[in-house]
Amino acid sequence: MQLTTWLRLLPGPPFRRAGHRTALVAAGLPLHLAVVPLWLWLLGAMAALVRTPGAVAVTPLPVLLTLVVTPLLTAGQRRRYRALVGKDLPRPAVTGKSVVRRLTGRASWRQVCYHAVAGPLLAVLDLGVLAVWAAAVVAASLYVWIWALPQQWRVADLGYTMQAAYITAGGLALLFLGPRLTGALVRLEKRAAEVLLGPSRTEKLARRVADLAESRADALDAADAERRRIERDLHDGVQQRLVSLAVNLGLARATLGDLPEEARKVIDEAHREAKEAIAELDDLVRGLHPAVLEDRGLDAALSGVAARLPIPVGVAVHLPQRPSPTVEAVAYFVVSEALTNVVKHARATRADVTVERIGETLLVVVADDGAGGADLAVAGGGTGLAGLAKRVASVDGTFSCRSPAGGPTVITVELPCAP
């Protein structure tokens, strides 16, 4: 452990980018001090205001000049940040299109705070680090100066004495300290630039939420496309093979009349199993993504679901234009699952489905005259309402269920539609 600690003090990684960083620190001095004369002018104008009332007219001029040069100084700091850190500094959100709104926006005043307050403080630290480097170089090379400079040019004739050795040792120590001071200053400047020149915490959170919403929408679209691909593969591949197998078994049963009774029973059983497998596969394909939904839309798909149920279901769909495929699929599966729950659990004699678009919202209402008592908060109740709520929430929709004891049950879903 001690050997590793000592190896870290050797020249190498600490000095690898020390020259580059020190040059960028030096380049930041004029940018950090650019606004100082304007604010000294402002302080002088305010001091003169106490003595001369006529100075009121020129007092706001330094502030206006500061607002004008702030974008230029910020652009210079961004270029220096890119060279210092190796990546671009994120830009804050634009508050408006007019120049006045941009200059007086919150982001602009944060930039003014950086150049007027943080900049001079960082300039003092820049000078301190540069002074450490200068002292380290001069002190570490003291014997070179003693050898190279003529005696009449020297401030003091130290000669090759113990004092010179102490100064050289101190210079070498400062050389090891310089990269660490420079690295700490670089980290401080990076933090100050990100806080005052970059987007605020609220803007970062808003961008993060927007990115997450976009990535989630992409994931939902990809999942929906994958379901449709699986549906096509099953419908056009496996299902067609099973249909062909069932047809061949039916032909064999009808044409081969001289078969033994045992063989005929085997063919009959295989034919029955093939037809049941086709029915189950058809339900599976319809559950993944019904072809009629993609071809003809919600009205035809929901009418098909209602026609297969043992109770009468009224379907009313009013859509001036089709929503996005993802929202359309969510609406279909919500209605299909809700109607399945009505048949299984509600003991209803009738159900009604209403789908309409109100502005940018797709409103879906499923009502039945059953026994009621469905509760979204009760887990394991067999209603499947929690799954429906999660499916609706996946596209930022809202789900509500009103089901008092004795009925009726009304499920209301609101889904946002893309413009």
PDB file of C-alpha atoms in Angstrom, residues 9 36-37 42 53 58 99 182 187 190 194 199 230 236 247 309 328 340 368 371 378:
ATOM      1  CA  LEU A   9       3.745  10.970  -6.470  1.00  0.00           C
ATOM      2  CA  VAL A  36     -14.550  44.047 -13.998  1.00  0.00           C
ATOM      3  CA  PRO A  37     -13.899  47.468 -15.653  1.00  0.00           C
ATOM      4  CA  LEU A  42     -20.740  51.359 -12.297  1.00  0.00           C
ATOM      5  CA  PRO A  53     -27.317  64.312  -9.351  1.00  0.00           C
ATOM      6  CA  VAL A  58     -24.991  57.351 -17.234  1.00  0.00           C
ATOM      7  CA  VAL A  99     -33.652  40.088 -28.153  1.00  0.00           C
ATOM      8  CA  THR A 182      -4.615  23.057 -11.395  1.00  0.00           C
ATOM      9  CA  ARG A 187     -13.019  21.014 -11.447  1.00  0.00           C
ATOM     10  CA  LYS A 190     -16.304  23.161 -14.582  1.00  0.00           C
ATOM     11  CA  GLU A 194     -22.348  23.966 -15.488  1.00  0.00           C
ATOM     12  CA  PRO A 199     -29.253  24.743 -18.020  1.00  0.00           C
ATOM     13  CA  ILE A 230     -45.356 -12.193 -34.365  1.00  0.00           C
ATOM     14  CA  ASP A 236     -49.218 -16.821 -42.203  1.00  0.00           C
ATOM     15  CA  VAL A 247     -57.788 -30.564 -44.075  1.00  0.00           C
ATOM     16  CA  LEU A 309     -69.618 -12.420 -26.799  1.00  0.00           C
ATOM     17  CA  GLU A 328     -55.263   2.350 -30.944  1.00  0.00           C
ATOM     18  CA  THR A 340     -64.106 -10.414 -21.106  1.00  0.00           C
ATOM     19  CA  ASP A 368     -72.420  -2.918 -18.006  1.00  0.00           C
ATOM     20  CA  ALA A 371     -73.581  -6.900 -10.099  1.00  0.00           C
ATOM     21  CA  VAL A 378     -58.091  -5.359  -4.399  1.00  0.00           C
TER      22      VAL A 378
END
